[in-house]
Amino acid sequence: MDKLVVITGTTASGKTDIGIDLALKYNAEIVSADSRQVFKGLDIGSGKVTPEETKGVPHHLIDVAEPNDFFSLVNFQKMTYDAIDDILSRGIKPFMVGGTGLYINSVTDGYNIEKGFPDPRLRRYVSEKTLEELIEILKEKFPEALEKTDLKNKRRVERAVERALTGDTKDRVNTPRYETLVIGVTWPREVLYQRILERLDRRLDMGMIEEVENLRANGATDEFLYGLGLEYRYILMYLRNEFESFSAFHDKLFMEIRHLAKEQMTWFRKRRDIHWIDMQDDPFNSACRLIDEFYKL
């Protein structure tokens, strides 16, 4: 199989910068694995690289959808396969860089995903149910999904219920397309939390709140922004005066980003094939050794 290098890690871990430096060394192009960077206009809040920050490395799967568009895992996987195959056809190495675990797994593991878009009426029906109601539906219609689904994550429970109500309950066999090397970048927890805080303050200074104001002014719906989670959700809530003060908003958002980092590490630990590198101990050369061995350089 063709080879694919994946560089991942939690939010604020520095995976984007090291990914670009490694791509420069190995003449690679980068496919972004970020569920929010696919949307145009979500620049500051999603940490989208600027043209200068790319250092000339081509990036794919950035700005491929409009705000309010429905962009699914199916869309991501197909577009990523197309991008990777195009990169390989030109004799260049593909690197996938990002932190959206489900997106990464869909490509590295070769998920066989149901084709087409969901029935919007069914999706609306499911979304109006409470988490408790959804779990009861699973117990009745698709009990084997209970052990495979994060029952605290309403969105994932909703998708499982959609499968149950459409009869799509058979286990799907994965068919990987690529041989993959997955490199994870990591920091001590307290150092990572400090990086999260500094990045949050930097993005607020850069105009992250104004970015959300502009998105709303240009037609992005509150439903769309809320569904993006984290910065976009809480800035929206701040703009709707749902916090007592800026300080309360800031503290809540900081806490939620730290919680995301914990959730991401839990997700990543489920993969036994990640090669973790310490970002405080010569991470670039550590990654190079892994990549050299992978490509037999």
Tab-separated table of C-alpha atoms in Angstrom:
chain	number	residue	atom	x	y	z
A	1	MET	CA	0.000	0.000	0.000
A	2	ASP	CA	1.002	3.629	-0.442
A	3	LYS	CA	2.325	5.295	2.675
A	4	LEU	CA	0.761	8.091	4.733
A	5	VAL	CA	2.315	9.965	7.658
A	6	VAL	CA	-0.101	11.310	10.264
A	7	ILE	CA	0.875	13.948	12.829
A	8	THR	CA	-1.641	14.474	15.588
A	9	GLY	CA	-2.044	15.606	19.173
A	10	THR	CA	-4.302	17.577	21.435
A	11	THR	CA	-5.380	21.140	20.906
A	12	ALA	CA	-2.514	23.649	21.378
A	13	SER	CA	0.100	20.898	21.167
A	14	GLY	CA	2.066	22.442	18.303
A	15	LYS	CA	1.287	19.724	15.748
A	16	THR	CA	0.634	22.269	12.991
A	17	ASP	CA	4.060	23.904	13.223
A	18	ILE	CA	6.051	20.685	13.463
A	19	GLY	CA	3.944	19.220	10.654
A	20	ILE	CA	4.930	22.086	8.365
A	21	ASP	CA	8.624	21.797	9.277
A	22	LEU	CA	8.562	18.050	8.625
A	23	ALA	CA	6.723	18.525	5.337
A	24	LEU	CA	9.430	20.932	4.210
A	25	LYS	CA	12.140	18.379	4.996
A	26	TYR	CA	10.418	15.474	3.250
A	27	ASN	CA	8.898	17.341	0.265
A	28	ALA	CA	5.407	16.566	1.494
A	29	GLU	CA	2.016	18.228	1.169
A	30	ILE	CA	-0.356	18.481	4.109
A	31	VAL	CA	-3.952	17.340	4.341
A	32	SER	CA	-5.675	19.025	7.280
A	33	ALA	CA	-7.663	16.790	9.644
A	34	ASP	CA	-9.627	19.492	11.438
A	35	SER	CA	-13.414	19.521	11.509
A	36	ARG	CA	-13.643	23.321	11.609
A	37	GLN	CA	-10.872	24.367	9.231
A	38	VAL	CA	-12.910	22.971	6.348
A	39	PHE	CA	-15.203	26.026	6.652
A	40	LYS	CA	-14.413	29.380	5.093
A	41	GLY	CA	-14.257	32.303	7.503
A	42	LEU	CA	-13.410	30.216	10.556
A	43	ASP	CA	-9.844	31.437	10.687
A	44	ILE	CA	-8.820	32.665	14.119
A	45	GLY	CA	-11.026	30.374	16.180
A	46	SER	CA	-9.951	27.240	14.311
A	47	GLY	CA	-6.257	28.153	14.261
A	48	LYS	CA	-6.114	28.077	10.478
A	49	VAL	CA	-2.597	28.615	9.135
A	50	THR	CA	-1.935	31.813	7.237
A	51	PRO	CA	-0.177	31.734	3.845
A	52	GLU	CA	2.990	32.947	5.562
A	53	GLU	CA	2.803	30.250	8.235
A	54	THR	CA	2.592	27.466	5.647
A	55	LYS	CA	6.174	28.312	4.546
A	56	GLY	CA	5.116	27.376	1.035
A	57	VAL	CA	3.860	23.900	1.939
A	58	PRO	CA	0.587	23.197	0.061
A	59	HIS	CA	-2.364	22.475	2.356
A	60	HIS	CA	-5.539	20.584	1.450
A	61	LEU	CA	-9.014	20.313	3.044
A	62	ILE	CA	-8.957	23.920	4.234
A	63	ASP	CA	-11.740	26.335	3.172
A	64	VAL	CA	-13.661	23.681	1.216
A	65	ALA	CA	-17.126	24.427	2.641
A	66	GLU	CA	-19.263	27.485	3.303
A	67	PRO	CA	-20.647	28.346	6.744
A	68	ASN	CA	-24.031	26.611	7.268
A	69	ASP	CA	-23.085	23.849	4.822
A	70	PHE	CA	-23.614	20.282	5.946
A	71	PHE	CA	-20.139	18.719	5.988
A	72	SER	CA	-20.056	15.118	7.136
A	73	LEU	CA	-17.488	12.449	7.836
A	74	VAL	CA	-18.388	11.030	4.430
A	75	ASN	CA	-17.434	14.335	2.796
A	76	PHE	CA	-14.171	14.509	4.694
A	77	GLN	CA	-13.116	10.952	3.937
A	78	LYS	CA	-13.859	11.189	0.208
A	79	MET	CA	-12.144	14.558	-0.216
A	80	THR	CA	-9.149	13.369	1.799
A	81	TYR	CA	-8.808	10.195	-0.256
A	82	ASP	CA	-8.922	12.332	-3.407
A	83	ALA	CA	-6.308	14.754	-2.057
A	84	ILE	CA	-3.948	11.997	-0.890
A	85	ASP	CA	-4.228	10.095	-4.163
A	86	ASP	CA	-3.540	13.293	-6.120
A	87	ILE	CA	-0.466	14.027	-3.986
A	88	LEU	CA	0.839	10.478	-4.457
A	89	SER	CA	0.229	10.617	-8.224
A	90	ARG	CA	2.650	13.544	-8.401
A	91	GLY	CA	5.392	11.632	-6.589
A	92	ILE	CA	5.028	13.673	-3.394
A	93	LYS	CA	4.548	12.401	0.138
A	94	PRO	CA	1.182	13.054	1.844
A	95	PHE	CA	1.160	14.109	5.509
A	96	MET	CA	-2.159	14.338	7.362
A	97	VAL	CA	-1.993	16.832	10.229
A	98	GLY	CA	-4.737	17.586	12.731
A	99	GLY	CA	-6.500	16.689	15.923
A	100	THR	CA	-9.999	15.549	14.965
A	101	GLY	CA	-9.691	11.920	15.975
A	102	LEU	CA	-12.739	10.630	14.110
A	103	TYR	CA	-11.555	12.233	10.872
A	104	ILE	CA	-8.100	10.720	11.279
A	105	ASN	CA	-9.428	7.254	12.058
A	106	SER	CA	-11.801	7.316	9.100
A	107	VAL	CA	-8.799	7.534	6.772
A	108	THR	CA	-6.114	5.562	8.588
A	109	ASP	CA	-8.494	2.703	9.425
A	110	GLY	CA	-10.459	2.911	6.190
A	111	TYR	CA	-13.960	3.260	7.598
A	112	ASN	CA	-16.682	1.957	5.320
A	113	ILE	CA	-19.169	4.777	5.748
A	114	GLU	CA	-22.744	4.818	4.532
A	115	LYS	CA	-22.928	6.736	1.269
A	116	GLY	CA	-25.066	9.818	0.759
A	117	PHE	CA	-26.607	12.390	3.003
A	118	PRO	CA	-28.900	11.594	5.937
A	119	ASP	CA	-32.627	12.138	5.703
A	120	PRO	CA	-33.046	15.700	7.051
A	121	ARG	CA	-36.454	14.844	8.504
A	122	LEU	CA	-35.002	11.897	10.399
A	123	ARG	CA	-32.066	13.996	11.597
A	124	ARG	CA	-34.436	16.688	12.868
A	125	TYR	CA	-36.616	14.090	14.593
A	126	VAL	CA	-33.585	12.568	16.316
A	127	SER	CA	-32.068	15.920	17.292
A	128	GLU	CA	-35.260	16.894	19.145
A	129	LYS	CA	-35.010	13.870	21.444
A	130	THR	CA	-33.335	14.104	24.831
A	131	LEU	CA	-30.223	12.056	25.492
A	132	GLU	CA	-32.236	9.791	27.783
A	133	GLU	CA	-34.875	9.216	25.083
A	134	LEU	CA	-32.198	8.396	22.534
A	135	ILE	CA	-30.581	5.841	24.821
A	136	GLU	CA	-33.966	4.172	25.322
A	137	ILE	CA	-34.350	3.900	21.547
A	138	LEU	CA	-30.947	2.253	21.322
A	139	LYS	CA	-31.861	-0.200	24.070
A	140	GLU	CA	-34.901	-1.241	22.052
A	141	LYS	CA	-33.658	-1.023	18.468
A	142	PHE	CA	-29.867	-1.387	18.553
A	143	PRO	CA	-28.708	-2.672	21.967
A	144	GLU	CA	-25.313	-3.813	20.699
A	145	ALA	CA	-24.484	-0.171	19.980
A	146	LEU	CA	-24.665	0.716	23.672
A	147	GLU	CA	-21.172	-0.660	24.365
A	148	LYS	CA	-19.695	0.920	21.228
A	149	THR	CA	-21.100	4.426	21.639
A	150	ASP	CA	-20.029	7.214	23.993
A	151	LEU	CA	-23.357	7.605	25.775
A	152	LYS	CA	-22.337	10.997	27.184
A	153	ASN	CA	-21.859	12.425	23.686
A	154	LYS	CA	-25.323	13.289	22.375
A	155	ARG	CA	-24.193	13.750	18.799
A	156	ARG	CA	-22.698	10.264	18.636
A	157	VAL	CA	-25.779	8.781	20.267
A	158	GLU	CA	-27.894	10.577	17.652
A	159	ARG	CA	-25.874	9.000	14.833
A	160	ALA	CA	-26.267	5.562	16.406
A	161	VAL	CA	-30.022	6.095	16.665
A	162	GLU	CA	-30.155	7.177	13.018
A	163	ARG	CA	-28.482	3.896	12.089
A	164	ALA	CA	-30.935	1.995	14.245
A	165	LEU	CA	-33.999	3.675	12.728
A	166	THR	CA	-32.789	3.120	9.149
A	167	GLY	CA	-31.859	-0.513	9.750
A	168	ASP	CA	-28.147	0.174	9.213
A	169	THR	CA	-27.043	-1.953	12.163
A	170	LYS	CA	-24.560	-4.348	10.604
A	171	ASP	CA	-20.929	-4.049	11.676
A	172	ARG	CA	-18.856	-2.401	9.000
A	173	VAL	CA	-15.537	-3.962	8.054
A	174	ASN	CA	-12.727	-1.444	7.699
A	175	THR	CA	-10.631	-1.468	4.525
A	176	PRO	CA	-7.494	0.655	4.965
A	177	ARG	CA	-6.091	2.174	1.798
A	178	TYR	CA	-2.713	3.227	3.147
A	179	GLU	CA	0.117	2.013	5.322
A	180	THR	CA	0.271	4.643	8.040
A	181	LEU	CA	2.767	6.028	10.517
A	182	VAL	CA	0.938	7.933	13.262
A	183	ILE	CA	3.051	10.365	15.281
A	184	GLY	CA	1.561	12.016	18.355
A	185	VAL	CA	3.011	15.136	19.970
A	186	THR	CA	2.661	15.533	23.708
A	187	TRP	CA	3.426	17.903	26.601
A	188	PRO	CA	3.216	17.580	30.379
A	189	ARG	CA	-0.330	18.448	31.388
A	190	GLU	CA	0.416	21.707	33.206
A	191	VAL	CA	2.593	22.934	30.338
A	192	LEU	CA	-0.184	22.129	27.879
A	193	TYR	CA	-2.731	24.010	29.996
A	194	GLN	CA	-0.488	27.062	30.020
A	195	ARG	CA	-0.145	26.834	26.236
A	196	ILE	CA	-3.946	26.641	25.956
A	197	LEU	CA	-4.358	29.758	28.102
A	198	GLU	CA	-1.742	31.737	26.185
A	199	ARG	CA	-3.241	30.716	22.843
A	200	LEU	CA	-6.749	31.643	23.975
A	201	ASP	CA	-5.641	35.108	25.068
A	202	ARG	CA	-3.671	35.573	21.846
A	203	ARG	CA	-6.643	34.657	19.688
A	204	LEU	CA	-8.950	36.968	21.613
A	205	ASP	CA	-6.447	39.777	21.073
A	206	MET	CA	-6.370	38.918	17.364
A	207	GLY	CA	-10.124	39.481	17.086
A	208	MET	CA	-11.748	36.094	17.609
A	209	ILE	CA	-14.931	37.667	19.002
A	210	GLU	CA	-15.100	40.039	16.042
A	211	GLU	CA	-14.688	37.032	13.737
A	212	VAL	CA	-17.863	35.488	15.140
A	213	GLU	CA	-19.677	38.819	14.881
A	214	ASN	CA	-18.690	39.017	11.197
A	215	LEU	CA	-19.774	35.438	10.562
A	216	ARG	CA	-23.217	36.175	12.006
A	217	ALA	CA	-23.453	39.420	10.036
A	218	ASN	CA	-22.668	37.527	6.842
A	219	GLY	CA	-25.328	34.877	7.354
A	220	ALA	CA	-23.816	32.169	9.534
A	221	THR	CA	-26.668	30.911	11.688
A	222	ASP	CA	-26.512	30.647	15.449
A	223	GLU	CA	-27.344	26.959	15.092
A	224	PHE	CA	-24.288	26.449	12.874
A	225	LEU	CA	-21.975	28.408	15.195
A	226	TYR	CA	-23.255	26.649	18.301
A	227	GLY	CA	-22.697	23.274	16.677
A	228	LEU	CA	-19.030	24.068	16.085
A	229	GLY	CA	-18.395	23.893	19.819
A	230	LEU	CA	-15.700	25.518	21.928
A	231	GLU	CA	-14.627	29.012	20.854
A	232	TYR	CA	-17.490	29.552	18.431
A	233	ARG	CA	-20.149	28.217	20.780
A	234	TYR	CA	-19.031	30.219	23.793
A	235	ILE	CA	-18.370	33.418	21.888
A	236	LEU	CA	-21.884	33.113	20.473
A	237	MET	CA	-23.222	32.698	23.999
A	238	TYR	CA	-21.173	35.723	25.113
A	239	LEU	CA	-22.590	37.822	22.267
A	240	ARG	CA	-26.096	36.741	23.299
A	241	ASN	CA	-25.351	38.013	26.836
A	242	GLU	CA	-25.493	34.545	28.367
A	243	PHE	CA	-22.502	35.259	30.629
A	244	GLU	CA	-22.436	37.665	33.538
A	245	SER	CA	-19.117	39.141	32.433
A	246	PHE	CA	-16.195	38.763	30.049
A	247	SER	CA	-14.250	37.131	32.866
A	248	ALA	CA	-16.941	34.479	33.359
A	249	PHE	CA	-16.936	33.806	29.621
A	250	HIS	CA	-13.135	33.576	29.505
A	251	ASP	CA	-12.925	31.214	32.476
A	252	LYS	CA	-15.633	28.932	31.100
A	253	LEU	CA	-14.044	28.746	27.663
A	254	PHE	CA	-10.596	28.037	29.118
A	255	MET	CA	-12.070	25.239	31.218
A	256	GLU	CA	-13.872	23.723	28.219
A	257	ILE	CA	-10.742	23.771	26.028
A	258	ARG	CA	-8.836	21.963	28.777
A	259	HIS	CA	-11.670	19.442	28.928
A	260	LEU	CA	-11.388	18.951	25.163
A	261	ALA	CA	-7.672	18.232	25.527
A	262	LYS	CA	-8.474	15.528	28.084
A	263	GLU	CA	-11.106	14.020	25.782
A	264	GLN	CA	-8.672	14.036	22.876
A	265	MET	CA	-6.047	12.171	24.899
A	266	THR	CA	-8.657	9.597	25.895
A	267	TRP	CA	-9.521	9.155	22.221
A	268	PHE	CA	-5.885	8.897	21.133
A	269	ARG	CA	-5.034	6.351	23.816
A	270	LYS	CA	-7.458	3.949	22.162
A	271	ARG	CA	-5.003	3.757	19.275
A	272	ARG	CA	-2.116	1.443	20.058
A	273	ASP	CA	-0.122	2.477	16.999
A	274	ILE	CA	0.644	6.095	17.912
A	275	HIS	CA	4.329	6.879	18.345
A	276	TRP	CA	4.411	9.616	20.977
A	277	ILE	CA	7.170	12.217	20.914
A	278	ASP	CA	8.004	14.615	23.740
A	279	MET	CA	7.721	18.223	22.565
A	280	GLN	CA	10.247	19.227	25.228
A	281	ASP	CA	12.914	16.810	23.991
A	282	ASP	CA	14.019	17.475	20.391
A	283	PRO	CA	10.675	16.548	18.791
A	284	PHE	CA	11.746	17.346	15.227
A	285	ASN	CA	14.621	14.881	15.172
A	286	SER	CA	12.551	12.310	17.058
A	287	ALA	CA	9.919	12.525	14.344
A	288	CYS	CA	12.542	12.389	11.607
A	289	ARG	CA	13.921	9.129	12.948
A	290	LEU	CA	10.439	7.595	12.839
A	291	ILE	CA	9.755	8.892	9.330
A	292	ASP	CA	13.144	7.784	8.001
A	293	GLU	CA	12.507	4.266	9.292
A	294	PHE	CA	8.965	4.295	7.868
A	295	TYR	CA	10.185	5.248	4.390
A	296	LYS	CA	13.381	3.179	4.710
A	297	LEU	CA	15.476	6.278	4.018
